[in-house]
Amino acid sequence: MGQRKFAVTPGFGVGGTVFSPKQLAAIGGMADRVVNVEMTGFKQLYVTAEEERLAEVQEELRAAGLQIHPAGFVTKSLIACQFCRGAEEAGLDVARALDLAIAGIAVPSPLRIGYAGCALGTSEPLLKDIAVVKMKDSYDLYVGGEPKGIKAELAKLLLTGLQAEQLIPAVTRLIAQFQEHGKRKESYRRFVQRFTLEKLREAAEDAAGDISSQAMQA
């Protein structure tokens, strides 16, 4: 009998990623139906279940308000800050929309995307593969952070001054570039170094510019 691993997250609100007692109880109540529950560094839980119980287990978890995403070589759920400056000022609605747009996309190696609602960067966005930092009324976009090893490195600024409507197209274009040009098991930092910041900037600017042009014509 085969087994399947998948990711579980509650999403986030003001206060960050918070599992409610009801959600934890739902997971704990499945002790006889799941093989393993693993904490990850992506603010997700990995749940392993038998193939024949998979649909049943996932349906119950969704009923408890949890999001289900694939595990493995995919973009992870958005790793966000605590939104301590408040939902509107920290851009909670934009972060939620970005999370829905990016989570679970197949990529050459796991992709971590970070979000900070202000320049304090309490979610450590510059240590993520792709990072978004809200700066008053606009957003800065960074790429290529690496938190591990003796060659740890901060992400580099790619674009600055993006408006909310430009952000998701720019980020999803970066993911698409990694899908198309990345090598199997290649880290995103190595991909950025090989593909070059200039090419990624051009692609992201093109995506953001398309949205800007459409808005002007509307």
Tab-separated table of C-alpha atoms in Angstrom:
chain	number	residue	atom	x	y	z
A	1	MET	CA	0.000	0.000	0.000
A	2	GLY	CA	1.478	3.359	-1.055
A	3	GLN	CA	1.773	6.503	1.011
A	4	ARG	CA	1.471	10.177	0.033
A	5	LYS	CA	2.956	13.253	1.707
A	6	PHE	CA	1.302	16.658	1.423
A	7	ALA	CA	1.634	20.081	3.043
A	8	VAL	CA	-0.860	21.676	5.412
A	9	THR	CA	-1.053	25.352	6.401
A	10	PRO	CA	-3.716	27.582	7.969
A	11	GLY	CA	-2.804	30.549	5.786
A	12	PHE	CA	-2.198	33.713	7.754
A	13	GLY	CA	-3.696	36.895	9.166
A	14	VAL	CA	-2.630	39.618	11.560
A	15	GLY	CA	-0.358	37.699	13.913
A	16	GLY	CA	1.181	35.594	11.147
A	17	THR	CA	0.736	31.870	10.519
A	18	VAL	CA	-1.387	30.516	13.390
A	19	PHE	CA	-2.868	27.040	13.743
A	20	SER	CA	-6.108	27.259	15.741
A	21	PRO	CA	-6.932	24.725	18.501
A	22	LYS	CA	-9.655	23.323	16.229
A	23	GLN	CA	-7.150	22.759	13.433
A	24	LEU	CA	-4.582	21.124	15.714
A	25	ALA	CA	-7.340	18.951	17.178
A	26	ALA	CA	-8.357	17.885	13.659
A	27	ILE	CA	-4.781	16.825	12.910
A	28	GLY	CA	-4.371	15.118	16.278
A	29	GLY	CA	-7.656	13.279	15.846
A	30	MET	CA	-6.252	11.518	12.786
A	31	ALA	CA	-3.602	9.578	14.692
A	32	ASP	CA	-5.061	6.285	13.483
A	33	ARG	CA	-5.260	7.425	9.850
A	34	VAL	CA	-1.996	9.266	9.181
A	35	VAL	CA	1.500	7.785	9.155
A	36	ASN	CA	3.460	10.870	10.172
A	37	VAL	CA	3.218	14.637	10.836
A	38	GLU	CA	6.403	16.637	10.256
A	39	MET	CA	7.184	20.269	11.085
A	40	THR	CA	8.990	22.087	8.261
A	41	GLY	CA	10.934	25.320	8.001
A	42	PHE	CA	8.312	26.676	5.588
A	43	LYS	CA	5.641	27.326	8.272
A	44	GLN	CA	3.853	24.238	6.995
A	45	LEU	CA	3.194	20.777	8.371
A	46	TYR	CA	3.885	17.759	6.189
A	47	VAL	CA	1.290	15.038	6.682
A	48	THR	CA	1.839	11.501	5.361
A	49	ALA	CA	-1.216	9.298	4.826
A	50	GLU	CA	-1.982	5.984	3.168
A	51	GLU	CA	-3.124	6.392	-0.427
A	52	GLU	CA	-6.516	4.816	0.264
A	53	ARG	CA	-7.249	7.308	3.096
A	54	LEU	CA	-5.767	10.366	1.365
A	55	ALA	CA	-8.974	11.957	0.032
A	56	GLU	CA	-10.786	11.381	3.328
A	57	VAL	CA	-7.974	12.885	5.410
A	58	GLN	CA	-7.572	15.933	3.164
A	59	GLU	CA	-11.317	16.598	3.113
A	60	GLU	CA	-11.446	16.657	6.934
A	61	LEU	CA	-8.457	18.980	7.134
A	62	ARG	CA	-10.010	21.382	4.641
A	63	ALA	CA	-13.228	21.322	6.690
A	64	ALA	CA	-11.144	22.517	9.656
A	65	GLY	CA	-10.035	25.542	7.606
A	66	LEU	CA	-6.633	24.242	6.542
A	67	GLN	CA	-5.070	24.675	3.112
A	68	ILE	CA	-3.672	21.617	1.323
A	69	HIS	CA	-0.630	21.927	-0.936
A	70	PRO	CA	1.730	19.438	-2.567
A	71	ALA	CA	5.020	18.606	-0.866
A	72	GLY	CA	8.407	18.355	-2.534
A	73	PHE	CA	9.771	20.377	-5.450
A	74	VAL	CA	7.168	23.151	-5.452
A	75	THR	CA	6.891	26.774	-4.398
A	76	LYS	CA	6.068	26.800	-0.701
A	77	SER	CA	3.363	28.839	0.989
A	78	LEU	CA	4.305	32.486	1.422
A	79	ILE	CA	6.556	32.908	4.469
A	80	ALA	CA	5.220	36.130	5.938
A	81	CYS	CA	5.764	38.456	8.883
A	82	GLN	CA	3.403	38.981	11.832
A	83	PHE	CA	1.695	42.032	10.222
A	84	CYS	CA	2.348	43.920	13.456
A	85	ARG	CA	1.675	47.279	11.786
A	86	GLY	CA	-1.894	46.256	11.035
A	87	ALA	CA	-3.595	44.537	8.130
A	88	GLU	CA	-3.897	47.562	5.838
A	89	GLU	CA	-0.535	49.198	6.482
A	90	ALA	CA	1.365	45.905	6.211
A	91	GLY	CA	-0.489	44.809	3.062
A	92	LEU	CA	-2.236	41.700	4.400
A	93	ASP	CA	-4.689	41.463	1.476
A	94	VAL	CA	-1.839	41.680	-1.040
A	95	ALA	CA	0.100	39.009	0.851
A	96	ARG	CA	-2.923	36.691	0.881
A	97	ALA	CA	-3.434	37.137	-2.856
A	98	LEU	CA	0.263	36.492	-3.472
A	99	ASP	CA	0.126	33.331	-1.356
A	100	LEU	CA	-2.795	31.971	-3.395
A	101	ALA	CA	-0.981	32.792	-6.640
A	102	ILE	CA	2.344	31.127	-5.829
A	103	ALA	CA	1.827	28.151	-3.504
A	104	GLY	CA	2.227	24.642	-4.928
A	105	ILE	CA	3.752	25.386	-8.363
A	106	ALA	CA	6.130	22.689	-9.606
A	107	VAL	CA	9.722	23.979	-9.875
A	108	PRO	CA	13.224	22.450	-10.298
A	109	SER	CA	13.906	22.711	-6.539
A	110	PRO	CA	11.811	23.877	-3.554
A	111	LEU	CA	11.232	27.629	-3.734
A	112	ARG	CA	10.819	29.840	-0.655
A	113	ILE	CA	9.101	33.191	-1.121
A	114	GLY	CA	9.152	35.661	1.751
A	115	TYR	CA	7.035	38.706	2.554
A	116	ALA	CA	7.604	41.546	5.008
A	117	GLY	CA	5.030	44.243	5.655
A	118	CYS	CA	7.662	46.890	6.379
A	119	ALA	CA	11.400	47.536	6.158
A	120	LEU	CA	12.015	45.949	9.579
A	121	GLY	CA	11.805	42.602	7.760
A	122	THR	CA	11.000	40.477	10.829
A	123	SER	CA	10.232	37.469	8.585
A	124	GLU	CA	13.849	37.622	7.332
A	125	PRO	CA	12.747	38.002	3.695
A	126	LEU	CA	16.260	38.613	2.349
A	127	LEU	CA	17.192	35.042	3.300
A	128	LYS	CA	14.517	33.682	0.959
A	129	ASP	CA	14.786	32.759	-2.728
A	130	ILE	CA	12.376	35.528	-3.703
A	131	ALA	CA	11.493	38.321	-1.292
A	132	VAL	CA	8.851	41.046	-1.172
A	133	VAL	CA	9.234	44.013	1.185
A	134	LYS	CA	6.450	46.578	1.507
A	135	MET	CA	7.826	50.116	1.578
A	136	LYS	CA	5.015	52.525	2.518
A	137	ASP	CA	2.822	52.518	-0.617
A	138	SER	CA	4.933	50.299	-2.892
A	139	TYR	CA	6.869	47.036	-2.905
A	140	ASP	CA	10.512	46.102	-3.429
A	141	LEU	CA	11.406	42.737	-4.952
A	142	TYR	CA	14.574	40.784	-4.158
A	143	VAL	CA	16.000	37.472	-5.417
A	144	GLY	CA	18.682	34.948	-4.549
A	145	GLY	CA	18.810	34.777	-0.745
A	146	GLU	CA	20.488	31.767	0.851
A	147	PRO	CA	20.308	31.070	4.620
A	148	LYS	CA	22.348	27.864	4.748
A	149	GLY	CA	26.012	26.932	4.663
A	150	ILE	CA	29.221	28.910	5.037
A	151	LYS	CA	28.327	30.891	1.902
A	152	ALA	CA	25.017	32.238	3.180
A	153	GLU	CA	23.982	35.328	1.247
A	154	LEU	CA	21.351	38.059	1.317
A	155	ALA	CA	18.974	38.430	-1.608
A	156	LYS	CA	19.748	41.161	-4.119
A	157	LEU	CA	17.395	43.988	-5.030
A	158	LEU	CA	15.734	43.288	-8.378
A	159	LEU	CA	12.943	45.881	-8.676
A	160	THR	CA	11.798	48.763	-6.517
A	161	GLY	CA	8.618	50.820	-6.379
A	162	LEU	CA	6.209	48.139	-7.620
A	163	GLN	CA	2.512	48.815	-7.125
A	164	ALA	CA	0.225	46.152	-5.655
A	165	GLU	CA	-1.248	45.220	-9.048
A	166	GLN	CA	2.254	44.756	-10.508
A	167	LEU	CA	3.594	42.534	-7.742
A	168	ILE	CA	1.941	39.177	-8.442
A	169	PRO	CA	2.640	39.288	-12.219
A	170	ALA	CA	6.301	40.092	-11.512
A	171	VAL	CA	6.701	37.276	-8.953
A	172	THR	CA	4.868	34.675	-11.038
A	173	ARG	CA	7.022	35.605	-14.054
A	174	LEU	CA	10.133	34.929	-11.944
A	175	ILE	CA	8.709	31.516	-11.013
A	176	ALA	CA	7.958	30.797	-14.673
A	177	GLN	CA	11.547	31.668	-15.611
A	178	PHE	CA	12.805	29.198	-12.989
A	179	GLN	CA	10.421	26.530	-14.301
A	180	GLU	CA	11.619	27.021	-17.871
A	181	HIS	CA	15.342	27.599	-17.408
A	182	GLY	CA	16.239	26.075	-14.034
A	183	LYS	CA	18.054	22.753	-13.769
A	184	ARG	CA	16.798	19.832	-11.710
A	185	LYS	CA	17.826	20.278	-8.039
A	186	GLU	CA	19.525	23.597	-8.830
A	187	SER	CA	19.128	26.046	-5.946
A	188	TYR	CA	17.461	29.320	-6.795
A	189	ARG	CA	20.575	31.283	-5.791
A	190	ARG	CA	22.666	29.292	-8.285
A	191	PHE	CA	19.985	29.806	-10.907
A	192	VAL	CA	20.082	33.583	-10.326
A	193	GLN	CA	23.867	33.584	-10.670
A	194	ARG	CA	23.769	31.521	-13.863
A	195	PHE	CA	20.745	33.138	-15.517
A	196	THR	CA	21.831	36.646	-14.336
A	197	LEU	CA	19.999	39.406	-12.512
A	198	GLU	CA	19.698	41.367	-15.733
A	199	LYS	CA	17.618	38.713	-17.503
A	200	LEU	CA	15.391	38.198	-14.455
A	201	ARG	CA	14.915	41.942	-14.064
A	202	GLU	CA	13.925	42.254	-17.709
A	203	ALA	CA	11.374	39.438	-17.369
A	204	ALA	CA	9.862	40.845	-14.158
A	205	GLU	CA	9.752	44.383	-15.558
A	206	ASP	CA	8.033	43.064	-18.668
A	207	ALA	CA	5.335	41.339	-16.588
A	208	ALA	CA	4.828	44.396	-14.372
A	209	GLY	CA	4.810	46.684	-17.405
A	210	ASP	CA	2.115	44.614	-19.125
A	211	ILE	CA	-0.198	45.136	-16.149
A	212	SER	CA	0.631	48.851	-16.001
A	213	SER	CA	-0.121	49.289	-19.712
A	214	GLN	CA	-3.444	47.450	-19.401
A	215	ALA	CA	-4.451	49.685	-16.479
A	216	MET	CA	-3.690	52.824	-18.481
A	217	GLN	CA	-5.774	51.589	-21.432
A	218	ALA	CA	-8.750	50.570	-19.286
